[in-house]
PDB file of C-alpha atoms in Angstrom:
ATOM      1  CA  UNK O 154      11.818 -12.966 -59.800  1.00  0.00           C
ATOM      2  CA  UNK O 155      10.109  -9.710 -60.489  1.00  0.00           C
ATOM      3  CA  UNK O 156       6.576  -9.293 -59.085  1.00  0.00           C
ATOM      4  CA  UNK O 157       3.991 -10.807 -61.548  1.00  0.00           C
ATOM      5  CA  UNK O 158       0.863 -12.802 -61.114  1.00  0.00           C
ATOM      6  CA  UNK O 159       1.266 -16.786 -60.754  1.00  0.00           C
ATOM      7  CA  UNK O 160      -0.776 -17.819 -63.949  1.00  0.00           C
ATOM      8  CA  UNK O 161       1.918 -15.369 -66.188  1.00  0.00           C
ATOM      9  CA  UNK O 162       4.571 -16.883 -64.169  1.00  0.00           C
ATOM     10  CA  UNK O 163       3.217 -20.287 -65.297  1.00  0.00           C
ATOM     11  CA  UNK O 164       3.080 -19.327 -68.532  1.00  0.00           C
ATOM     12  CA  UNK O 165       6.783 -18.702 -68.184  1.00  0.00           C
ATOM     13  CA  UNK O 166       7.619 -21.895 -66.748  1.00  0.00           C
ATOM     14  CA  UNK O 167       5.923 -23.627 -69.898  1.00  0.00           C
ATOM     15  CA  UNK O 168       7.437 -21.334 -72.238  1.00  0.00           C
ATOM     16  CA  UNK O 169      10.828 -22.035 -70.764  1.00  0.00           C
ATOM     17  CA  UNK O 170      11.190 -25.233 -72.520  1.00  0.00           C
ATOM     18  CA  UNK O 171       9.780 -24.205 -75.996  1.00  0.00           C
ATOM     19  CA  UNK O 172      11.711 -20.723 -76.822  1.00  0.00           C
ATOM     20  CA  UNK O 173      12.981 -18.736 -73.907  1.00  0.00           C
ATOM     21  CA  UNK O 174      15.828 -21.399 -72.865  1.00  0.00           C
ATOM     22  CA  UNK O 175      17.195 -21.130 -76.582  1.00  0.00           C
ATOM     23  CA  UNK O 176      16.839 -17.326 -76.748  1.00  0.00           C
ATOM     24  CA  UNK O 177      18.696 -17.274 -72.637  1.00  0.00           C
ATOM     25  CA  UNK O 178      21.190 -20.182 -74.074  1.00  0.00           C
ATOM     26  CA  UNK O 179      21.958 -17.413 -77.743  1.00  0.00           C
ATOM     27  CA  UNK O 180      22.153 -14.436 -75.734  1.00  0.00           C
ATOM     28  CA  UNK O 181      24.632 -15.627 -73.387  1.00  0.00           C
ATOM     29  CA  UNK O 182      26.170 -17.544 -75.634  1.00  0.00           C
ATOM     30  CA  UNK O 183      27.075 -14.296 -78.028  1.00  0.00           C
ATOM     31  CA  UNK O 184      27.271 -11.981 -74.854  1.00  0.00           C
ATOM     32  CA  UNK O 185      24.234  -9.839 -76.641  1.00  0.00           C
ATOM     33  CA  UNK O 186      23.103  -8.457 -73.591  1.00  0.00           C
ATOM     34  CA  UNK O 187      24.728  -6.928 -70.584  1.00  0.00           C
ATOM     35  CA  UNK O 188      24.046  -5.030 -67.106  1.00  0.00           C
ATOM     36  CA  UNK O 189      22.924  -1.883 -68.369  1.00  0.00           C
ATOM     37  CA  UNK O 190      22.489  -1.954 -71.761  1.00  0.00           C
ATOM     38  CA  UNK O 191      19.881   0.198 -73.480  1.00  0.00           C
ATOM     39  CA  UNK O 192      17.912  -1.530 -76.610  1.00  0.00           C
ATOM     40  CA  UNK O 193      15.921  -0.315 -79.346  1.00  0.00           C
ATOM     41  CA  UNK O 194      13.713  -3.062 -80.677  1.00  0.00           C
ATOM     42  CA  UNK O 195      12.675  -2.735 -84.426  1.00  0.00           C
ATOM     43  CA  UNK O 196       8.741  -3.812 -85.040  1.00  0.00           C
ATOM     44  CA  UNK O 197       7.636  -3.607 -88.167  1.00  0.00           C
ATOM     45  CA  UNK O 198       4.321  -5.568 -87.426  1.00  0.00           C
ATOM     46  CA  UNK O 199       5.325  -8.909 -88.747  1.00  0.00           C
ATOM     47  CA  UNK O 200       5.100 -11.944 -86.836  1.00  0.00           C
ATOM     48  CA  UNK O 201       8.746 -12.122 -86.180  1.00  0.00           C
ATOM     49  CA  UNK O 202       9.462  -8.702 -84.911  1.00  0.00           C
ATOM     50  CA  UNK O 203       6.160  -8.825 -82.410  1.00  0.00           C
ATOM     51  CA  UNK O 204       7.364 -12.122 -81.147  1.00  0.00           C
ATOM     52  CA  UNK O 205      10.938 -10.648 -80.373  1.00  0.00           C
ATOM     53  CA  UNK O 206       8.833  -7.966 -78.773  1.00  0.00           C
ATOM     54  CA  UNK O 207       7.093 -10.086 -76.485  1.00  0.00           C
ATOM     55  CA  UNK O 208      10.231 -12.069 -75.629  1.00  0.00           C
ATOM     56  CA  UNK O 209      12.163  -8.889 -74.954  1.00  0.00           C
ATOM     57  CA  UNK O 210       9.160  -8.345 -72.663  1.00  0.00           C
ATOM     58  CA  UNK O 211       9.706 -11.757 -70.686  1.00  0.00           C
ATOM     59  CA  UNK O 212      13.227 -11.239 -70.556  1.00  0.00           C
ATOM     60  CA  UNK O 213      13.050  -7.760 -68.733  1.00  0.00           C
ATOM     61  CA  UNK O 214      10.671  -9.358 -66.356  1.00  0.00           C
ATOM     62  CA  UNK O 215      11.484 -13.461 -65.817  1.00  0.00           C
ATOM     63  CA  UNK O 216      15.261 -13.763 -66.290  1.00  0.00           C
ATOM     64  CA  UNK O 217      18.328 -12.243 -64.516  1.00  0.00           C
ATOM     65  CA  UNK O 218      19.581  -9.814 -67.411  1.00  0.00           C
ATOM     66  CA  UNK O 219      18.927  -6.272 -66.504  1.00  0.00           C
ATOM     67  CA  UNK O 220      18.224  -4.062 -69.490  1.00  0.00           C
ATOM     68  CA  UNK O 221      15.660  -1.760 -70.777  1.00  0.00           C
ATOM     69  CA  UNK O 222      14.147  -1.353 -74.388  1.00  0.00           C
ATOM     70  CA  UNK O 223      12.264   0.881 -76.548  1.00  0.00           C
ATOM     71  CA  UNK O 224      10.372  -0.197 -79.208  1.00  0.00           C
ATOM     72  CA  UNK O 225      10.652   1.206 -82.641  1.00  0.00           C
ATOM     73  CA  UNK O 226       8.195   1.664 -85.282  1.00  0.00           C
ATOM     74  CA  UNK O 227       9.299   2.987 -88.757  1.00  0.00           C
ATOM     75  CA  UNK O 228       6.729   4.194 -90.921  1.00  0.00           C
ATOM     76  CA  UNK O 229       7.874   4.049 -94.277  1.00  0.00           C
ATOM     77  CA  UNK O 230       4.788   5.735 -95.759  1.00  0.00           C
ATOM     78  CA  UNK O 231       2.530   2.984 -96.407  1.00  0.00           C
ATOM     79  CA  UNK O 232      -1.047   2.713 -95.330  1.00  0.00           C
ATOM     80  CA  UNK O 233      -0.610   1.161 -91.931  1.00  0.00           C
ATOM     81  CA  UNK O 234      -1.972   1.956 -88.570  1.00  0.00           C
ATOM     82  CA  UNK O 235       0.673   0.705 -85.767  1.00  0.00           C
ATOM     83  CA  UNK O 236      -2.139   1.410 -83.286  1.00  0.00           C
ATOM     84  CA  UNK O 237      -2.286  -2.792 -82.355  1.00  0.00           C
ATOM     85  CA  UNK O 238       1.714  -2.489 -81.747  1.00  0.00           C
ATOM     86  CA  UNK O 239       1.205   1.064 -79.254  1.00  0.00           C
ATOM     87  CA  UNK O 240      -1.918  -0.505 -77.937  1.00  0.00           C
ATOM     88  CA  UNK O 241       0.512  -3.934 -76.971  1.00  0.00           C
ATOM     89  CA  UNK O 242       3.090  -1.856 -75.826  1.00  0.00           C
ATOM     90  CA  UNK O 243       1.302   0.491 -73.839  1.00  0.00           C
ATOM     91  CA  UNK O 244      -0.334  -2.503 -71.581  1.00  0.00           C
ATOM     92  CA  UNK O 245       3.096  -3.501 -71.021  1.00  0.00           C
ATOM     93  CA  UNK O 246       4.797  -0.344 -70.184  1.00  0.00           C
ATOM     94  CA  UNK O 247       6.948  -0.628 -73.049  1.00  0.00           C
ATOM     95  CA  UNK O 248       8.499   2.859 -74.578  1.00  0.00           C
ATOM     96  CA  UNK O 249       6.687   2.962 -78.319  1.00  0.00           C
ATOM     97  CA  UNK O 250       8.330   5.261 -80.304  1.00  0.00           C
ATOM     98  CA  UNK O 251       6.898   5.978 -84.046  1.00  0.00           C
ATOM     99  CA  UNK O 252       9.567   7.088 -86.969  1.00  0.00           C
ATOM    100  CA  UNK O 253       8.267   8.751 -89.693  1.00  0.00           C
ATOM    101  CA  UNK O 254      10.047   8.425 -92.756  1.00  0.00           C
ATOM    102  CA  UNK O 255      10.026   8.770 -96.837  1.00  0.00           C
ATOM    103  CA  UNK O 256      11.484   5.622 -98.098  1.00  0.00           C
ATOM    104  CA  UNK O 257       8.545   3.656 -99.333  1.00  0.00           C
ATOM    105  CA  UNK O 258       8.392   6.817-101.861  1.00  0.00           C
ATOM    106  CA  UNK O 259      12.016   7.081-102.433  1.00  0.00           C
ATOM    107  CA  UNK O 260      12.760   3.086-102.936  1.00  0.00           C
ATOM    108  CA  UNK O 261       9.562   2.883-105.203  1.00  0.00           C
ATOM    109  CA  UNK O 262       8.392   6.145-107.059  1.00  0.00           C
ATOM    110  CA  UNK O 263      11.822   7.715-107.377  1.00  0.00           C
ATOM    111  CA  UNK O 264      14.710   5.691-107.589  1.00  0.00           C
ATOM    112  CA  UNK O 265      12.843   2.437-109.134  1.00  0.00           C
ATOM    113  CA  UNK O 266      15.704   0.422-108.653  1.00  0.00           C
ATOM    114  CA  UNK O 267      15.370  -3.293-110.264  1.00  0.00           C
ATOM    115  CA  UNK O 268      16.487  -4.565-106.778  1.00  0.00           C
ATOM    116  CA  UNK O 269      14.268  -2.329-104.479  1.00  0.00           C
ATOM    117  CA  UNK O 270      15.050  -4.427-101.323  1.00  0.00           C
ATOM    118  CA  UNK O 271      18.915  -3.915-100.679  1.00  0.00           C
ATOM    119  CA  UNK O 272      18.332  -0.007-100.977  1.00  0.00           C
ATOM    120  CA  UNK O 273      14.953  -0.269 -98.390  1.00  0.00           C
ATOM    121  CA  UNK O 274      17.208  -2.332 -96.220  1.00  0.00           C
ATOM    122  CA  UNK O 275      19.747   0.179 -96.129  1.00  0.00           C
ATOM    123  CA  UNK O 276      17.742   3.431 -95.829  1.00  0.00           C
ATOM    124  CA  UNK O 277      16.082   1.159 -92.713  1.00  0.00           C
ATOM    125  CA  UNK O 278      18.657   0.776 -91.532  1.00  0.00           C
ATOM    126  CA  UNK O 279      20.232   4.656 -91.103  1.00  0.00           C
ATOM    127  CA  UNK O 280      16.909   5.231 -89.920  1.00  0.00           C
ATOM    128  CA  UNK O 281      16.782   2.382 -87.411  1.00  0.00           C
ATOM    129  CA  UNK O 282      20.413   3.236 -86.317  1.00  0.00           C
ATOM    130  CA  UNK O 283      19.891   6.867 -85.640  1.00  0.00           C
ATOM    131  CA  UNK O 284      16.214   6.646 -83.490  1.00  0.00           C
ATOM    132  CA  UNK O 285      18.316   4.288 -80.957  1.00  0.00           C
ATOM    133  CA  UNK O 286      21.178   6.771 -80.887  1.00  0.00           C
ATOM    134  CA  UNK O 287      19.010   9.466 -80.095  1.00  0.00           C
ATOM    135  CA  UNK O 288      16.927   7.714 -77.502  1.00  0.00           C
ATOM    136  CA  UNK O 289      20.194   6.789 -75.748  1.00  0.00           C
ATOM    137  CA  UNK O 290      20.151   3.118 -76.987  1.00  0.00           C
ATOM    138  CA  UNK O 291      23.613   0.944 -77.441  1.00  0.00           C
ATOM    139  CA  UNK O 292      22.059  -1.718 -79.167  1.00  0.00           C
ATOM    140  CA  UNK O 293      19.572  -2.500 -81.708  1.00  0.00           C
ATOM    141  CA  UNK O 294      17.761  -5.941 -81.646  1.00  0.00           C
ATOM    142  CA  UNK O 295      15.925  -7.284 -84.835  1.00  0.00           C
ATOM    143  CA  UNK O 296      13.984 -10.410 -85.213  1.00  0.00           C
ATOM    144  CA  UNK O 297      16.114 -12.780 -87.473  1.00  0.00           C
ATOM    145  CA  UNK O 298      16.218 -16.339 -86.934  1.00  0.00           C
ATOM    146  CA  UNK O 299      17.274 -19.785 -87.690  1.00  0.00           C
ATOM    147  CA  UNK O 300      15.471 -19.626 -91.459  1.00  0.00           C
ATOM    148  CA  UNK O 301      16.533 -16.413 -92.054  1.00  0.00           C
ATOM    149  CA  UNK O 302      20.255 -17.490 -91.042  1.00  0.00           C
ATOM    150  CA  UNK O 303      20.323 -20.350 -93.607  1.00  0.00           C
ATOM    151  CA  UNK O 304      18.535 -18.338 -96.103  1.00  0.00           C
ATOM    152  CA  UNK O 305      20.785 -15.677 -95.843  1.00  0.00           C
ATOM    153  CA  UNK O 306      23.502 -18.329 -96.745  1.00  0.00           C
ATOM    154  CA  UNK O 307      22.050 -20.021 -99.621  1.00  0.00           C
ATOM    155  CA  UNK O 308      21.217 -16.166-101.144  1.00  0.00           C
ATOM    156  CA  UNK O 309      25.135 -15.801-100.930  1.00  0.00           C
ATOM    157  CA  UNK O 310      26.072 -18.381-102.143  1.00  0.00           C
ATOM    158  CA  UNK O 311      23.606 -18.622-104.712  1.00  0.00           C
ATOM    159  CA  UNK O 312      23.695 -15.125-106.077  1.00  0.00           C
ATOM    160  CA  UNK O 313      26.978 -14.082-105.027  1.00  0.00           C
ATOM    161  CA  UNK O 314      29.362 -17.226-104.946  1.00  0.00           C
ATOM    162  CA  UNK O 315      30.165 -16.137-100.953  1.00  0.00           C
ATOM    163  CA  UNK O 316      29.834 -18.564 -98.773  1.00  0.00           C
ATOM    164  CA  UNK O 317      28.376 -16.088 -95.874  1.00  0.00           C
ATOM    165  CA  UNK O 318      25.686 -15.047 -93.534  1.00  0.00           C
ATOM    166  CA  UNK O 319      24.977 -12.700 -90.878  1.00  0.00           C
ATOM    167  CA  UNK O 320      26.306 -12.995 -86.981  1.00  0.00           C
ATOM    168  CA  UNK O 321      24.224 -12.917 -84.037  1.00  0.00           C
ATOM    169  CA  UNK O 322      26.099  -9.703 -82.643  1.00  0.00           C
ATOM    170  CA  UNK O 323      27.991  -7.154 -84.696  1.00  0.00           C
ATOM    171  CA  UNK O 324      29.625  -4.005 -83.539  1.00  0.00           C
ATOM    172  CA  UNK O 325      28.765  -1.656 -86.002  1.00  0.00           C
ATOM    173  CA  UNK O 326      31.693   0.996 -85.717  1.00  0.00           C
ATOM    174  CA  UNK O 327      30.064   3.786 -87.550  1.00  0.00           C
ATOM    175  CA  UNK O 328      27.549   4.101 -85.214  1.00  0.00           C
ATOM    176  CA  UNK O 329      29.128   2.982 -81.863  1.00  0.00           C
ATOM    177  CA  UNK O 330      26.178   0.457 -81.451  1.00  0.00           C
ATOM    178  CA  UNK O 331      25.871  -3.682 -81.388  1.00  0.00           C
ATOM    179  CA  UNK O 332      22.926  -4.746 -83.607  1.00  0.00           C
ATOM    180  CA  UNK O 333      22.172  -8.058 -81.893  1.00  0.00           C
ATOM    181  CA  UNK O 334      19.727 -10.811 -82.981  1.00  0.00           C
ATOM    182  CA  UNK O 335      18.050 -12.981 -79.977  1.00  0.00           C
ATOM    183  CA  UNK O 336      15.362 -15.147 -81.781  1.00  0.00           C
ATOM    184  CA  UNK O 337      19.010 -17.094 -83.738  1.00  0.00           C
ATOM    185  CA  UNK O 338      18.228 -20.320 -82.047  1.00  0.00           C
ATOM    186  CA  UNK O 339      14.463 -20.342 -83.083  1.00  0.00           C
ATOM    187  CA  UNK O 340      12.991 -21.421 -86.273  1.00  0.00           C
ATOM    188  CA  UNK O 341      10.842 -19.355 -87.894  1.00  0.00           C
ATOM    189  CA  UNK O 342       7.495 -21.822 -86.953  1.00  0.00           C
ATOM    190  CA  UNK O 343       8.201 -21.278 -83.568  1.00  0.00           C
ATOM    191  CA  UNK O 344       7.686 -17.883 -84.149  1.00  0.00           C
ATOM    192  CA  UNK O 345       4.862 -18.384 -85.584  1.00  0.00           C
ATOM    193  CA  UNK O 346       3.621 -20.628 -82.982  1.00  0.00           C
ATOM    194  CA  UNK O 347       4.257 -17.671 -80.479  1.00  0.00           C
ATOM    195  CA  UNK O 348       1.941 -15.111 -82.040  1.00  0.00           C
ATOM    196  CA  UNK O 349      -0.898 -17.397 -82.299  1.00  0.00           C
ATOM    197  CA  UNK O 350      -0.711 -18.439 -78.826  1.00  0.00           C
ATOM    198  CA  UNK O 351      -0.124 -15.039 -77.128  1.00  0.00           C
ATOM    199  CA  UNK O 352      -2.374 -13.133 -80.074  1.00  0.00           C
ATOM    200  CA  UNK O 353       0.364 -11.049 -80.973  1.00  0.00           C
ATOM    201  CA  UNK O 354      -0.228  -8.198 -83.123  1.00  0.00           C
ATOM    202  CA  UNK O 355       0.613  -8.815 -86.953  1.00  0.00           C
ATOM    203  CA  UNK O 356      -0.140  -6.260 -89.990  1.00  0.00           C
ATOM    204  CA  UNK O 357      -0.170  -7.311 -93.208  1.00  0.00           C
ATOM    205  CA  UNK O 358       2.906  -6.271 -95.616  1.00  0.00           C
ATOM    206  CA  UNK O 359       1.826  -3.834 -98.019  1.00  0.00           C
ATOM    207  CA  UNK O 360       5.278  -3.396 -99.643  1.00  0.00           C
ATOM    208  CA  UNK O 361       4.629  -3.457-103.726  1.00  0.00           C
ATOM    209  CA  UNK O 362       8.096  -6.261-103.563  1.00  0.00           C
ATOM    210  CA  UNK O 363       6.623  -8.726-100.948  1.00  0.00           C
ATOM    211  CA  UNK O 364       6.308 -12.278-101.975  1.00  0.00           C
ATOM    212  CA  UNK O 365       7.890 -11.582-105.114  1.00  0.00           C
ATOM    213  CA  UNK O 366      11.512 -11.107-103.947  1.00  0.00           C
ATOM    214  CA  UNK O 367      14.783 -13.760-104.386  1.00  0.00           C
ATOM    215  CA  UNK O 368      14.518 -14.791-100.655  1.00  0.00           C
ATOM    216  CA  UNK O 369      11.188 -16.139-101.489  1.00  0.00           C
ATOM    217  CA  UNK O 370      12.522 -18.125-103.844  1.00  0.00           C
ATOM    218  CA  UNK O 371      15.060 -19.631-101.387  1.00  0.00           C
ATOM    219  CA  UNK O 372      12.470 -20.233 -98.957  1.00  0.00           C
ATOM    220  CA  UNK O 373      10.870 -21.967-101.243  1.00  0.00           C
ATOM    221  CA  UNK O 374      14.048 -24.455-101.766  1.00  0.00           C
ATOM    222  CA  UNK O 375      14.262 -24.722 -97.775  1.00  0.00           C
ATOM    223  CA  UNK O 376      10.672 -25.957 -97.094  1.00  0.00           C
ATOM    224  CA  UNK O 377      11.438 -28.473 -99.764  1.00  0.00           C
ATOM    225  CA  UNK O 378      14.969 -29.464 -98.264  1.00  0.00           C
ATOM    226  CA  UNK O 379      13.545 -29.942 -95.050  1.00  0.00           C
ATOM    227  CA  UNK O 380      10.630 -32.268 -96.416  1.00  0.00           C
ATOM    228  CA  UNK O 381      13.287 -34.442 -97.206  1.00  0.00           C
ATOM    229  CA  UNK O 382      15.313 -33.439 -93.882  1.00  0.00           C
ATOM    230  CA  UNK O 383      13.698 -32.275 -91.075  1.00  0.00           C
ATOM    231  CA  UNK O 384      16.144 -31.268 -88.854  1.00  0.00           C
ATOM    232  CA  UNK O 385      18.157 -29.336 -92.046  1.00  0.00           C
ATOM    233  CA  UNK O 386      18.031 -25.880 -89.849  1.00  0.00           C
ATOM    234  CA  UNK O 387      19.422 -26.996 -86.928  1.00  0.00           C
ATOM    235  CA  UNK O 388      22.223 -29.352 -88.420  1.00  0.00           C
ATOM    236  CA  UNK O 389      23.040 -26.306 -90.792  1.00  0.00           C
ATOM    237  CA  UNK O 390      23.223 -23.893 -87.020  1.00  0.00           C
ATOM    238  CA  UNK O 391      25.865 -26.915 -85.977  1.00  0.00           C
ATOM    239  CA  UNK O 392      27.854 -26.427 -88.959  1.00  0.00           C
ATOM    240  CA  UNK O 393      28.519 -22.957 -88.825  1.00  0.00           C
ATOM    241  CA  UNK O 394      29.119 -22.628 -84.947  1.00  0.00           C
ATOM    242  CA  UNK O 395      31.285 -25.543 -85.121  1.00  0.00           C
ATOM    243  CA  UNK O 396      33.027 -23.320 -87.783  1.00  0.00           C
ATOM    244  CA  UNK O 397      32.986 -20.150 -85.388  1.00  0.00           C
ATOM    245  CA  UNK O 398      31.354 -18.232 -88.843  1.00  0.00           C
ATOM    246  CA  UNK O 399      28.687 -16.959 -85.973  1.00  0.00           C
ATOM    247  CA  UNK O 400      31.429 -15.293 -83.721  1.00  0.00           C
ATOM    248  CA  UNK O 401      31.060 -11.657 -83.239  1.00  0.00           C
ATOM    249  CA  UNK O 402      32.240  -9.733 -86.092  1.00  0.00           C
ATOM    250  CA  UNK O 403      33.041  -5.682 -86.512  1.00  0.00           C
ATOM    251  CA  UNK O 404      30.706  -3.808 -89.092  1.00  0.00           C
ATOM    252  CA  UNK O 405      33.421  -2.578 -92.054  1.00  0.00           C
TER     253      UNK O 405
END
């Protein structure tokens, strides 16, 4: 156990049996993180991607995997300050690096695609991918999780006819880096649950698409499924690993 002061280290212990066991129990499970490894953590602000944050945070400091991580902040151009995210990351001695970039103005003012998510994904992406190569990262961790696993299903099979979703670790061979997604095992209102009681840092979204987008939609059709079936995310996480659709797969 690293040094830290007994009331954080009974935070820990509580916090052990609400998220950080399932996060330990995913990462080992999908080998996302060895001895050594270097990871770039993408914050965007939201509630998910602070909360992966601060878990990355307890990990360094409360478990047995040895790693270090950067966090990284792209700006896409909008009007927000990430001073709350460098202010969090600075009290924790967490790298904080800031990416500047155009795509807010190339997604929305000149290309004006119909579907303006997929191409700000992608452009996010690149951008994402080459900050942690030139910081010397070999991973990349985002802040998916269990709804955003099952969403991600019903969007392909809904508007697509696939039935498919995204892996927990994926070697993406282009870049030579493993984009790897710790939070897989928690539900996104445990997230949320996390942020409140720490007083994470969130921003508000001002992307011109948010809240009007397809996966809106679907999460609209999971909070009513699970109404009806509370436990719908979890048996649906059963499924698929009983299916091995969430072993690690190469990026084509």
């Amino acid at each position: 156990m690293k040094d830290r002061s007994k009331a954080v280290y009974q935070i820990k212990r509580t916090y052990g049996k609400w998220f950080l066991t399932k996060v330990k129990r995913a990462i080992y499970r999908y080998s996302m993180i060895t001895a050594g490894d270097k990871i770039a953590v993408g914050v965007s602000g939201g509630k998910d991607s602070s909360a992966l944050l601060y878990i990355m945070w307890l990990l360094k400091h409360y478990s047995p995997l040895s790693f270090d991580f950067h966090a990284v902040f792209l700006d896409l151009g909008w009007p927000v300050d990430p001073a709350p995210l460098a202010s969090f990351c600075r009290e924790r001695d967490i790298p904080f690096h800031v990416e500047q970039t155009a795509i807010g103005a190339i997604v929305f003012e000149h290309r004006r695609e119909e579907n303006p998510c997929a191409l700000c994904a992608h452009l996010r992406r690149g951008a994402l991918h080459g900050v942690a190569r030139r910081l010397g990262c070999n991973k990349v961790a985002l802040g998916h999780h269990l709804d955003d696993l099952l969403e991600t299903f019903l969007l392909n099979w809904v508007y697509t006819g696939q039935l498919a979703t995204f892996t927990p670790a994926t070697h993406l061979a282009r870049s030579g880096l493993v984009l790897i997604r710790p939070l897989i095992y928690l539900p996104e209102a445990t997230l949320a649950g996390i942020t409140r009681a720490e007083n994470l840092p969130v921003m508000d979204n001002p992307c011109p698409a948010s809240g009007k987008t397809k996966r809106e939609e679907i999460r609209s059709l999971v909070g009513l499924m699970a109404k009806a079936y509370p436990d719908i995310r979890e048996k649906f996480l059963t499924a698929i690993e009983k299916a091995g659709w969430l072993e690690p797969a190469p990026d084509k």
